[in-house]
CSV table of C-alpha atoms and ligand atoms in Angstrom, one decimal:
chain,number,residue,atom,x,y,z
A,1,MET,CA,4.7,0.5,33.1
A,2,ASN,CA,1.9,1.2,30.6
A,3,LYS,CA,2.3,-0.5,27.3
A,4,ALA,CA,0.7,1.4,24.4
A,5,SER,CA,-0.6,-0.4,21.3
A,6,PRO,CA,0.4,0.8,17.8
A,7,THR,CA,-3.1,0.1,16.5
A,8,SER,CA,-5.1,1.9,19.3
A,9,GLU,CA,-5.8,5.5,19.6
A,10,PRO,CA,-3.3,7.1,22.1
A,11,LYS,CA,-4.7,7.5,25.6
A,12,LEU,CA,-3.4,9.8,28.3
A,13,THR,CA,-3.5,9.0,32.0
A,14,LEU,CA,-1.9,11.4,34.5
A,15,SER,CA,-1.8,11.3,38.2
A,16,ASP,CA,-3.4,14.8,38.2
A,17,PRO,CA,-6.8,14.7,36.6
A,18,ASP,CA,-7.0,18.5,36.1
A,19,ARG,CA,-3.6,18.6,34.3
A,20,GLN,CA,-4.8,15.6,32.2
A,21,GLN,CA,-8.0,17.4,31.1
A,22,LYS,CA,-6.1,20.6,30.3
A,23,ALA,CA,-3.6,18.6,28.2
A,24,LEU,CA,-6.3,16.8,26.3
A,25,ASP,CA,-8.2,20.0,25.6
A,26,ILE,CA,-5.1,21.6,24.1
A,27,LEU,CA,-4.4,18.5,22.0
A,28,SER,CA,-8.0,18.1,20.8
A,29,PRO,CA,-7.4,19.8,17.3
A,30,LEU,CA,-5.1,17.0,16.5
A,31,VAL,CA,-7.7,14.3,16.9
A,32,LEU,CA,-9.7,14.1,13.7
A,33,THR,CA,-13.4,13.7,14.1
A,34,LYS,CA,-15.6,11.4,12.0
A,35,THR,CA,-17.0,14.4,10.1
A,36,GLN,CA,-13.5,15.7,9.4
A,37,LYS,CA,-12.3,12.3,8.1
A,38,GLU,CA,-15.3,12.1,5.8
A,39,ARG,CA,-14.6,15.5,4.5
A,40,VAL,CA,-10.9,14.8,3.8
A,41,LYS,CA,-12.1,11.9,1.7
A,42,GLU,CA,-14.7,14.0,-0.2
A,43,VAL,CA,-12.2,16.8,-0.8
A,44,PHE,CA,-9.6,14.3,-2.1
A,45,ILE,CA,-12.1,12.8,-4.5
A,46,GLU,CA,-13.0,16.2,-5.8
A,47,GLU,CA,-9.4,17.4,-6.1
A,48,MET,CA,-8.5,14.2,-8.0
A,49,LYS,CA,-11.4,14.8,-10.4
A,50,LEU,CA,-10.3,18.4,-11.0
A,51,GLY,CA,-6.7,17.4,-11.4
A,52,LEU,CA,-7.7,15.0,-14.2
A,53,ALA,CA,-10.1,17.3,-15.9
A,54,ALA,CA,-9.4,18.9,-19.3
A,55,SER,CA,-10.7,22.4,-18.2
A,56,PRO,CA,-11.3,22.4,-14.5
A,57,GLU,CA,-13.4,25.2,-13.0
A,58,ARG,CA,-10.7,25.8,-10.5
A,59,LYS,CA,-7.1,24.7,-10.1
A,60,SER,CA,-6.7,21.4,-8.1
A,61,SER,CA,-3.9,21.1,-5.5
A,62,LEU,CA,-3.2,17.7,-7.0
A,63,LEU,CA,-1.0,17.5,-10.1
A,64,MET,CA,-2.4,14.1,-11.2
A,65,GLU,CA,0.5,13.7,-13.6
A,66,ASN,CA,0.6,11.1,-16.4
A,67,THR,CA,3.9,9.3,-16.1
A,68,PHE,CA,4.0,7.9,-19.6
A,69,ILE,CA,5.1,4.5,-18.3
A,70,PRO,CA,4.1,2.5,-21.4
A,71,GLU,CA,4.3,-1.1,-20.0
A,72,LEU,CA,5.6,-3.0,-17.0
A,73,VAL,CA,8.3,-5.7,-17.0
A,74,ASN,CA,7.1,-8.7,-19.0
A,75,GLY,CA,9.8,-11.2,-18.4
A,76,THR,CA,11.7,-10.7,-21.6
A,77,GLU,CA,14.1,-7.9,-20.6
A,78,SER,CA,17.8,-8.8,-20.5
A,79,GLY,CA,20.8,-6.6,-20.3
A,80,GLU,CA,22.6,-4.1,-18.1
A,81,TYR,CA,20.9,-0.8,-17.0
A,82,MET,CA,21.6,2.0,-14.6
A,83,ALA,CA,19.5,4.2,-12.5
A,84,LEU,CA,19.9,7.4,-10.4
A,85,ASP,CA,17.6,8.1,-7.4
A,86,LEU,CA,17.5,11.7,-6.3
A,87,GLY,CA,15.1,13.1,-3.8
A,88,GLY,CA,16.7,13.4,-0.4
A,89,THR,CA,20.1,14.1,1.1
A,90,ASN,CA,21.1,10.5,0.1
A,91,PHE,CA,21.5,10.1,-3.6
A,92,ARG,CA,21.8,6.6,-5.1
A,93,VAL,CA,23.6,5.3,-8.2
A,94,ILE,CA,22.4,1.9,-9.3
A,95,TYR,CA,23.5,-0.8,-11.7
A,96,VAL,CA,21.3,-3.7,-12.5
A,97,GLN,CA,21.8,-6.8,-14.6
A,98,LEU,CA,18.6,-8.4,-15.9
A,99,LYS,CA,18.0,-11.8,-17.4
A,100,ASP,CA,14.6,-12.7,-18.8
A,101,GLY,CA,13.0,-9.9,-16.7
A,102,LYS,CA,14.7,-11.0,-13.5
A,103,ILE,CA,17.2,-9.0,-11.6
A,104,GLU,CA,20.4,-11.1,-11.5
A,105,GLU,CA,22.7,-8.6,-10.0
A,106,GLU,CA,22.3,-5.2,-8.4
A,107,ILE,CA,24.8,-2.7,-7.1
A,108,ILE,CA,23.7,0.3,-5.2
A,109,ASP,CA,26.0,3.0,-4.0
A,110,TYR,CA,25.0,6.0,-1.8
A,111,TYR,CA,26.3,9.5,-2.1
A,112,HIS,CA,25.6,12.4,0.3
A,113,VAL,CA,24.3,15.5,-1.4
A,114,PRO,CA,25.8,18.4,0.4
A,115,GLU,CA,23.7,21.4,1.3
A,116,ASP,CA,25.5,23.8,-1.1
A,117,LYS,CA,24.5,21.4,-3.9
A,118,ARG,CA,20.9,21.2,-2.8
A,119,LEU,CA,20.5,25.0,-2.5
A,120,GLY,CA,23.0,26.3,-5.1
A,121,PRO,CA,22.8,26.7,-8.9
A,122,GLY,CA,21.1,23.8,-10.7
A,123,THR,CA,24.0,23.2,-13.1
A,124,GLU,CA,26.2,22.5,-10.1
A,125,LEU,CA,23.8,20.0,-8.7
A,126,PHE,CA,23.6,18.1,-12.1
A,127,ASP,CA,27.4,18.3,-12.5
A,128,PHE,CA,27.6,16.6,-9.0
A,129,LEU,CA,25.2,13.9,-10.1
A,130,ALA,CA,27.3,13.2,-13.3
A,131,TYR,CA,30.4,13.2,-11.1
A,132,CYS,CA,28.8,10.5,-8.9
A,133,ILE,CA,27.9,8.4,-11.9
A,134,SER,CA,31.5,8.6,-13.1
A,135,ASP,CA,32.8,7.7,-9.7
A,136,PHE,CA,30.5,4.8,-9.5
A,137,VAL,CA,31.4,3.4,-12.9
A,138,HIS,CA,35.1,3.6,-12.2
A,139,LYS,CA,34.9,2.3,-8.6
A,140,ARG,CA,32.7,-0.6,-9.7
A,141,ASN,CA,34.8,-1.3,-12.8
A,142,LEU,CA,31.8,-1.2,-15.1
A,143,ASN,CA,33.0,-1.6,-18.7
A,144,LEU,CA,31.9,1.4,-20.7
A,145,THR,CA,33.8,0.8,-23.8
A,146,GLY,CA,31.8,0.2,-26.9
A,147,ARG,CA,28.4,0.3,-25.2
A,148,THR,CA,25.8,2.8,-24.2
A,149,TYR,CA,24.1,2.4,-20.9
A,150,GLN,CA,20.4,3.2,-20.7
A,151,LEU,CA,19.6,5.0,-17.5
A,152,GLY,CA,16.4,5.5,-15.6
A,153,PHE,CA,16.3,8.7,-13.6
A,154,THR,CA,14.2,8.8,-10.4
A,155,PHE,CA,13.7,12.5,-9.7
A,156,SER,CA,11.4,12.8,-6.7
A,157,PHE,CA,9.9,16.2,-7.2
A,158,PRO,CA,6.7,17.4,-8.9
A,159,MET,CA,7.2,17.3,-12.6
A,160,THR,CA,5.1,18.0,-15.7
A,161,GLN,CA,5.9,15.1,-18.0
A,162,LYS,CA,5.8,15.5,-21.7
A,163,SER,CA,6.9,12.0,-22.5
A,164,LEU,CA,8.8,9.1,-20.7
A,165,ASN,CA,12.0,11.1,-21.0
A,166,ILE,CA,11.0,14.7,-20.6
A,167,GLY,CA,10.1,16.0,-17.1
A,168,LEU,CA,9.8,19.7,-16.4
A,169,LEU,CA,10.3,20.6,-12.7
A,170,VAL,CA,7.1,22.2,-11.2
A,171,SER,CA,8.6,23.1,-7.8
A,172,TRP,CA,11.3,22.0,-5.5
A,173,THR,CA,10.2,20.3,-2.2
A,174,LYS,CA,11.9,18.8,0.9
A,175,SER,CA,15.4,20.1,1.3
A,176,PHE,CA,16.2,21.2,-2.3
A,177,ASN,CA,15.9,24.7,-3.7
A,178,CYS,CA,18.4,25.1,-6.6
A,179,SER,CA,18.2,28.0,-8.9
A,180,GLY,CA,17.6,27.7,-12.7
A,181,VAL,CA,15.8,24.4,-12.7
A,182,LEU,CA,12.1,25.4,-12.3
A,183,GLY,CA,10.3,24.8,-15.6
A,184,GLU,CA,13.4,23.0,-17.1
A,185,ASP,CA,13.7,19.4,-18.3
A,186,ALA,CA,15.6,17.5,-15.7
A,187,VAL,CA,16.6,14.9,-18.3
A,188,GLN,CA,18.1,17.5,-20.5
A,189,MET,CA,20.0,19.1,-17.6
A,190,LEU,CA,21.4,15.7,-16.6
A,191,THR,CA,22.3,14.8,-20.2
A,192,ASP,CA,24.1,18.2,-20.5
A,193,ALA,CA,26.1,17.5,-17.3
A,194,ILE,CA,27.0,14.0,-18.5
A,195,ASN,CA,28.2,15.5,-21.9
A,196,ARG,CA,30.2,18.2,-20.1
A,197,ARG,CA,32.2,15.5,-18.5
A,198,GLY,CA,32.8,13.6,-21.7
A,199,ASP,CA,33.8,10.3,-19.9
A,200,LEU,CA,30.4,8.6,-19.9
A,201,ASP,CA,28.4,7.0,-22.6
A,202,ILE,CA,24.9,7.1,-21.0
A,203,THR,CA,21.5,7.8,-22.4
A,204,VAL,CA,18.8,8.9,-20.0
A,205,SER,CA,15.9,7.0,-21.4
A,206,ALA,CA,13.3,7.5,-18.6
A,207,ILE,CA,12.5,9.9,-15.9
A,208,LEU,CA,10.1,9.0,-13.1
A,209,ASN,CA,9.0,9.9,-9.6
A,210,ASP,CA,10.0,7.7,-6.7
A,211,THR,CA,6.4,6.6,-6.1
A,212,THR,CA,6.3,5.4,-9.7
A,213,GLY,CA,9.6,3.6,-9.4
A,214,THR,CA,8.2,1.9,-6.3
A,215,LEU,CA,5.0,0.9,-8.1
A,216,VAL,CA,7.1,-0.6,-11.0
A,217,MET,CA,9.3,-2.5,-8.6
A,218,GLY,CA,6.2,-3.5,-6.7
A,219,SER,CA,4.6,-5.0,-9.8
A,220,TYR,CA,7.9,-6.8,-10.5
A,221,LEU,CA,7.6,-8.4,-7.1
A,222,ASP,CA,3.8,-8.9,-7.3
A,223,PRO,CA,1.8,-8.4,-10.5
A,224,ARG,CA,-1.2,-7.4,-8.4
A,225,CYS,CA,0.5,-4.2,-7.4
A,226,GLY,CA,-1.6,-1.1,-8.3
A,227,ILE,CA,-0.4,1.6,-5.9
A,228,GLY,CA,3.1,2.9,-5.2
A,229,MET,CA,3.8,5.1,-2.2
A,230,ILE,CA,6.6,6.9,-0.4
A,231,LEU,CA,6.4,7.4,3.3
A,232,GLY,CA,9.8,9.0,4.0
A,233,THR,CA,11.2,12.5,4.2
A,234,GLY,CA,8.4,13.4,1.9
A,235,CYS,CA,5.1,11.6,1.1
A,236,ASN,CA,3.3,10.9,-2.1
A,237,GLY,CA,1.4,8.2,-3.9
A,238,CYS,CA,0.7,7.0,-7.5
A,239,TYR,CA,-1.8,4.5,-8.8
A,240,VAL,CA,-2.9,2.7,-12.0
A,241,GLU,CA,-5.7,4.8,-13.6
A,242,LYS,CA,-7.9,4.1,-16.5
A,243,VAL,CA,-6.8,6.2,-19.5
A,244,SER,CA,-10.5,6.9,-20.3
A,245,ARG,CA,-10.7,8.9,-17.0
A,246,ILE,CA,-7.7,11.1,-17.8
A,247,GLU,CA,-9.7,13.8,-19.6
A,248,LYS,CA,-6.7,16.2,-19.7
A,249,TRP,CA,-4.7,13.8,-21.9
A,250,PRO,CA,-5.5,14.8,-25.4
A,251,GLY,CA,-5.6,12.5,-28.4
A,252,LYS,CA,-6.3,8.7,-28.8
A,253,HIS,CA,-4.3,6.2,-26.9
A,254,SER,CA,-3.7,2.6,-27.4
A,255,GLU,CA,-3.1,1.8,-23.7
A,256,ALA,CA,-6.1,1.2,-21.4
A,257,GLU,CA,-4.3,2.1,-18.2
A,258,VAL,CA,-1.5,4.3,-17.1
A,259,ILE,CA,0.3,5.2,-13.9
A,260,VAL,CA,-0.7,8.6,-12.5
A,261,ASP,CA,1.5,10.4,-10.0
A,262,ILE,CA,-0.9,12.2,-7.7
A,263,GLU,CA,1.6,14.5,-5.9
A,264,TRP,CA,-0.5,14.4,-2.8
A,265,GLY,CA,2.1,16.1,-0.7
A,266,ALA,CA,0.6,19.3,-2.1
A,267,PHE,CA,-2.9,18.3,-1.2
A,268,GLY,CA,-4.5,21.4,0.4
A,269,ASP,CA,-2.1,24.0,-0.9
A,270,ASN,CA,-5.2,25.8,-2.2
A,271,GLY,CA,-6.8,25.9,1.2
A,272,VAL,CA,-9.2,22.9,0.8
A,273,LEU,CA,-7.7,21.2,3.9
A,274,ASP,CA,-7.7,24.2,6.1
A,275,PHE,CA,-10.5,22.7,8.2
A,276,ILE,CA,-8.0,20.3,9.8
A,277,ARG,CA,-5.0,22.7,9.8
A,278,THR,CA,-3.8,23.5,13.4
A,279,LYS,CA,-1.7,26.4,14.6
A,280,TRP,CA,1.1,23.8,14.9
A,281,ASP,CA,0.9,22.9,11.3
A,282,ARG,CA,1.1,26.6,10.4
A,283,ALA,CA,4.2,27.0,12.6
A,284,VAL,CA,5.9,24.0,10.9
A,285,ASP,CA,5.1,25.4,7.5
A,286,ASP,CA,6.4,28.9,8.5
A,287,GLN,CA,9.7,27.4,9.6
A,288,SER,CA,10.2,25.2,6.5
A,289,LEU,CA,12.5,25.8,3.6
A,290,LEU,CA,9.6,26.3,1.1
A,291,VAL,CA,6.8,28.0,2.9
A,292,HIS,CA,3.1,27.8,1.9
A,293,SER,CA,3.6,24.6,-0.1
A,294,TYR,CA,3.3,20.9,0.4
A,295,THR,CA,0.6,21.3,3.1
A,296,PHE,CA,-0.3,17.6,3.3
A,297,GLU,CA,3.2,16.4,3.4
A,298,LYS,CA,4.0,18.8,6.3
A,299,TYR,CA,1.2,17.2,8.4
A,300,PHE,CA,3.4,14.1,9.1
A,301,ALA,CA,6.2,13.3,6.6
A,302,GLY,CA,9.6,12.5,8.0
A,303,LYS,CA,11.1,15.9,7.4
A,304,TYR,CA,8.4,17.6,9.5
A,305,LEU,CA,7.0,15.2,12.1
A,306,GLY,CA,9.7,16.0,14.7
A,307,ASP,CA,9.1,19.7,14.4
A,308,LEU,CA,5.3,19.3,14.6
A,309,TYR,CA,5.9,17.3,17.8
A,310,ARG,CA,8.2,20.0,19.2
A,311,GLU,CA,5.7,22.8,18.5
A,312,VAL,CA,3.0,20.9,20.3
A,313,LEU,CA,5.2,20.3,23.4
A,314,LEU,CA,6.1,24.0,23.3
A,315,THR,CA,2.5,25.0,23.5
A,316,LEU,CA,1.9,22.6,26.4
A,317,ALA,CA,4.9,23.9,28.2
A,318,LYS,CA,3.8,27.5,27.7
A,319,SER,CA,0.4,26.7,29.1
A,320,GLY,CA,2.1,25.3,32.2
A,321,VAL,CA,0.9,21.7,31.6
A,322,PHE,CA,4.3,20.4,30.6
A,323,CYS,CA,7.7,20.6,32.4
A,324,GLU,CA,6.4,23.3,34.7
A,325,GLY,CA,6.4,25.8,31.9
A,326,ASN,CA,10.1,25.3,31.0
A,327,VAL,CA,11.1,25.2,27.4
A,328,GLY,CA,14.6,23.9,28.1
A,329,GLY,CA,17.9,25.0,26.6
A,330,GLY,CA,20.5,22.3,26.7
A,331,GLU,CA,23.3,21.1,24.4
A,332,GLY,CA,20.6,19.7,22.1
A,333,GLY,CA,18.7,22.9,21.8
A,334,SER,CA,15.3,23.7,23.3
A,335,LEU,CA,11.6,23.3,22.6
A,336,THR,CA,11.8,26.6,20.7
A,337,LYS,CA,14.6,25.5,18.4
A,338,HIS,CA,13.6,24.3,15.0
A,339,GLY,CA,15.0,20.8,14.3
A,340,SER,CA,15.9,20.0,17.9
A,341,ILE,CA,13.6,16.9,17.9
A,342,THR,CA,13.6,14.7,14.8
A,343,THR,CA,11.3,12.1,13.4
A,344,LYS,CA,13.9,9.5,14.4
A,345,ASP,CA,13.3,10.6,18.0
A,346,ILE,CA,9.6,10.1,17.7
A,347,SER,CA,10.1,6.6,16.2
A,348,ALA,CA,12.2,5.7,19.2
A,349,ILE,CA,9.7,7.2,21.7
A,350,GLU,CA,6.8,5.4,20.1
A,351,SER,CA,8.8,2.1,19.9
A,352,GLU,CA,9.7,2.0,23.6
A,353,HIS,CA,6.2,3.1,24.5
A,354,PHE,CA,4.9,-0.1,22.8
A,355,HIS,CA,7.3,-2.1,24.9
A,356,GLY,CA,6.5,-0.3,28.1
A,357,GLY,CA,9.7,1.7,28.5
A,358,ARG,CA,10.5,5.4,29.1
A,359,ASP,CA,14.3,5.8,28.8
A,360,ASP,CA,14.3,7.2,25.3
A,361,VAL,CA,11.7,9.8,25.9
A,362,LYS,CA,13.5,10.9,29.0
A,363,LYS,CA,16.8,11.1,27.1
A,364,VAL,CA,15.2,13.2,24.3
A,365,LEU,CA,13.8,15.7,26.8
A,366,GLU,CA,17.0,15.8,28.9
A,367,ARG,CA,19.0,16.5,25.8
A,368,LEU,CA,17.0,19.7,25.5
A,369,GLY,CA,17.7,20.6,29.1
A,370,LEU,CA,14.3,19.7,30.4
A,371,LYS,CA,13.7,17.9,33.8
A,372,PRO,CA,10.6,15.8,33.2
A,373,ASP,CA,8.6,14.3,36.0
A,374,GLU,CA,6.6,11.1,35.5
A,375,ASP,CA,3.5,12.9,34.2
A,376,ASP,CA,5.7,14.9,31.8
A,377,LEU,CA,7.0,11.7,30.4
A,378,SER,CA,3.5,10.4,29.9
A,379,ILE,CA,2.5,13.6,28.1
A,380,ALA,CA,5.6,13.4,25.8
A,381,GLN,CA,4.8,9.8,24.9
A,382,HIS,CA,1.1,10.6,24.4
A,383,VAL,CA,1.9,13.5,22.0
A,384,ALA,CA,4.2,11.3,20.0
A,385,GLY,CA,1.3,9.0,19.6
A,386,VAL,CA,-1.2,11.7,18.8
A,387,VAL,CA,0.8,13.3,16.0
A,388,SER,CA,1.8,10.0,14.5
A,389,TYR,CA,-1.7,8.6,14.7
A,390,ARG,CA,-3.1,11.6,12.9
A,391,GLY,CA,-0.5,11.1,10.1
A,392,VAL,CA,-1.4,7.5,9.6
A,393,VAL,CA,-5.1,8.3,9.5
A,394,LEU,CA,-4.6,10.9,6.8
A,395,VAL,CA,-2.6,8.6,4.6
A,396,CYS,CA,-5.1,5.8,5.1
A,397,LEU,CA,-8.0,8.0,4.1
A,398,LEU,CA,-6.4,8.6,0.8
A,399,ILE,CA,-5.5,5.0,0.2
A,400,GLY,CA,-9.1,4.0,1.0
A,401,VAL,CA,-10.3,6.4,-1.7
A,402,LEU,CA,-7.9,4.9,-4.2
A,403,LEU,CA,-8.9,1.3,-3.4
A,404,ASP,CA,-12.5,2.2,-3.9
A,405,ARG,CA,-11.8,4.0,-7.1
A,406,MET,CA,-9.7,1.1,-8.6
A,407,GLU,CA,-12.3,-1.6,-7.7
A,408,ARG,CA,-9.7,-4.3,-8.0
A,409,GLU,CA,-10.2,-7.8,-6.6
A,410,HIS,CA,-7.0,-7.4,-4.8
A,411,CYS,CA,-4.5,-4.6,-4.8
A,412,THR,CA,-0.9,-4.7,-3.5
A,413,ILE,CA,0.4,-1.4,-2.3
A,414,ALA,CA,4.2,-1.1,-2.7
A,415,ILE,CA,5.8,1.3,-0.2
A,416,ASP,CA,9.3,2.6,0.4
A,417,GLY,CA,10.6,5.2,2.8
A,418,SER,CA,12.1,5.6,6.2
A,419,LEU,CA,8.8,6.5,8.0
A,420,PHE,CA,7.2,3.2,6.8
A,421,GLN,CA,10.3,1.2,7.6
A,422,HIS,CA,11.3,2.7,11.0
A,423,HIS,CA,8.3,4.3,12.6
A,424,PRO,CA,6.7,1.4,14.5
A,425,ARG,CA,3.1,2.7,14.3
A,426,PHE,CA,2.8,3.1,10.6
A,427,ARG,CA,2.6,-0.4,9.2
A,428,PRO,CA,0.4,-2.1,11.8
A,429,LEU,CA,-2.0,0.8,12.0
A,430,MET,CA,-2.2,1.2,8.3
A,431,ASP,CA,-3.1,-2.5,8.0
A,432,LYS,CA,-6.0,-1.9,10.5
A,433,LEU,CA,-7.3,1.4,9.3
A,434,ILE,CA,-7.2,0.7,5.5
A,435,SER,CA,-9.3,-2.5,6.2
A,436,GLU,CA,-11.8,-0.4,8.1
A,437,LEU,CA,-11.9,2.5,5.6
A,438,ALA,CA,-12.2,0.3,2.5
A,439,PRO,CA,-14.1,-2.7,3.6
A,440,GLY,CA,-14.3,-5.5,1.0
A,441,ARG,CA,-11.2,-4.3,-0.8
A,442,PRO,CA,-8.5,-6.8,-0.1
A,443,PHE,CA,-5.0,-5.4,-0.1
A,444,ASP,CA,-1.4,-6.1,1.0
A,445,LEU,CA,1.2,-3.6,2.1
A,446,ARG,CA,4.5,-4.6,0.6
A,447,LEU,CA,7.8,-3.0,1.5
A,448,ALA,CA,9.7,-2.3,-1.7
A,449,SER,CA,13.2,-1.5,-0.3
A,450,ASP,CA,15.1,0.7,-2.7
A,451,GLY,CA,12.1,0.3,-5.0
A,452,SER,CA,12.2,3.8,-6.2
A,453,GLY,CA,15.7,3.4,-7.8
A,454,LEU,CA,15.4,-0.2,-8.9
A,455,GLY,CA,12.0,0.5,-10.5
A,456,SER,CA,13.7,3.2,-12.5
A,457,ALA,CA,16.3,0.7,-13.8
A,458,LEU,CA,13.5,-1.7,-14.7
A,459,THR,CA,11.7,1.1,-16.5
A,460,ALA,CA,14.8,1.9,-18.5
A,461,ALA,CA,14.8,-1.8,-19.5
A,462,VAL,CA,11.2,-1.7,-20.6
A,463,ALA,CA,11.8,1.4,-22.6
A,464,ASP,CA,14.8,-0.3,-24.3
A,465,ARG,CA,12.7,-3.4,-25.1
A,466,LEU,CA,10.0,-1.2,-26.7
A,467,GLN,CA,12.5,0.8,-28.6
A,468,LYS,CA,14.2,-2.3,-30.0
A,469,LYS,CA,10.8,-3.7,-31.0
A,470,SER,CA,9.8,-0.5,-32.8
B,1,BGC,C1,7.8,15.2,-3.8
B,1,BGC,C2,7.2,13.9,-4.5
B,1,BGC,C3,7.9,12.7,-3.9
B,1,BGC,C4,7.7,12.7,-2.4
B,1,BGC,C5,8.4,11.5,-1.8
B,1,BGC,C6,7.6,15.0,-2.3
B,1,BGC,O1,8.1,16.1,-1.7
B,1,BGC,O2,7.1,16.3,-4.3
B,1,BGC,O3,7.5,14.0,-5.9
B,1,BGC,O4,7.3,11.6,-4.5
B,1,BGC,O5,8.2,13.9,-1.9
B,1,BGC,O6,9.7,11.5,-2.0
């Protein structure tokens, strides 16, 4: 059996050469040319510049938001802190005990955020978050008497930040769409919900994005960390930028550098990436919760990769190249059913392909009521490789630009998220492609598990230290 390699471009070999050529022709828009890759880089550089400009000639699709993180952990922080991490269907409540800047104890509990809370009124969502904190505090026997806990709030959505503890929601993304929160300060809404309960003495002292939390955690693990990234349900990156380059930040500033949240999930929302957009990307967007937004994220992030894959297979089936034109219809849905194939399926298909197997791919297709022959299985494996490979290339193009921009002797890139952790192609291929795209820029990819939440608790500790000092 053919073993694929995670770092090589996917190759398709079928017993029928005509069918092979037809499939490759259909798939060709997903294979980025050298010119397209160069253009993605150029457009990203331009959009970053516009996003940082004081009065840009047109609106950038990149928010390039100042995070107001004043300093990183310096080894003197001690005490107990809490954090919340909200961004996906799993919400985390975290307790951390620090001694001399080191995490001595951490407790993380997971809560499922039900759909009615993700799509209902915002106050109900924040009441639910406050309820979870209370449940956590009581279950874990945290002593609340006579003390105020400082809490860092990881809120993984685009925000306009006015200070370290003011973040106005710009738009919902992923699987959230609560009413009454757009334009509001998430810290205030959480504080109000905590006060409504009356059983918690907690001050929300910092709000940050999950990428920022990951970068803060990354720099705790390795001081050379300069980029934070999430490769999960959604995708985004942040990096350490020179304050002198942030033209849109008025006034004089004592700090030389600050973390900028790029919000690259929205890259291309203004049409600048349309030259790589395929009909399958449009179909995925059309079926998503929040259409016509988060263009870049929808090219490959965990919430969307399964659907992209399904859309491509559907086209191949409809053109008679795949499964004799059948679109299925089994217990697990069909090729026409949104959500019938998940990113987890793709990780499994890719993983066994790298080991030379074909059981998982067969199972996924049979679940949809398809009866694949050997060539169908090869096609299904190949398409999983093609959509994943394009995703990795896109992410690496952006990272390459950042490494060049930062000009560091060495840059550690802290990453959290299910796609990075469980999709077997991402990490090895990223290692290879980033080296090729940014030659002479040494880097390390570092998994920062739960970094988004833990980084938030660390940020609350830094804020506390600075407040005590002042
Ligand atoms: C959000 C970002 C977040 C990313 C990863 C995107 O949908 O807009 O703020 O960092 O998902 O969770």
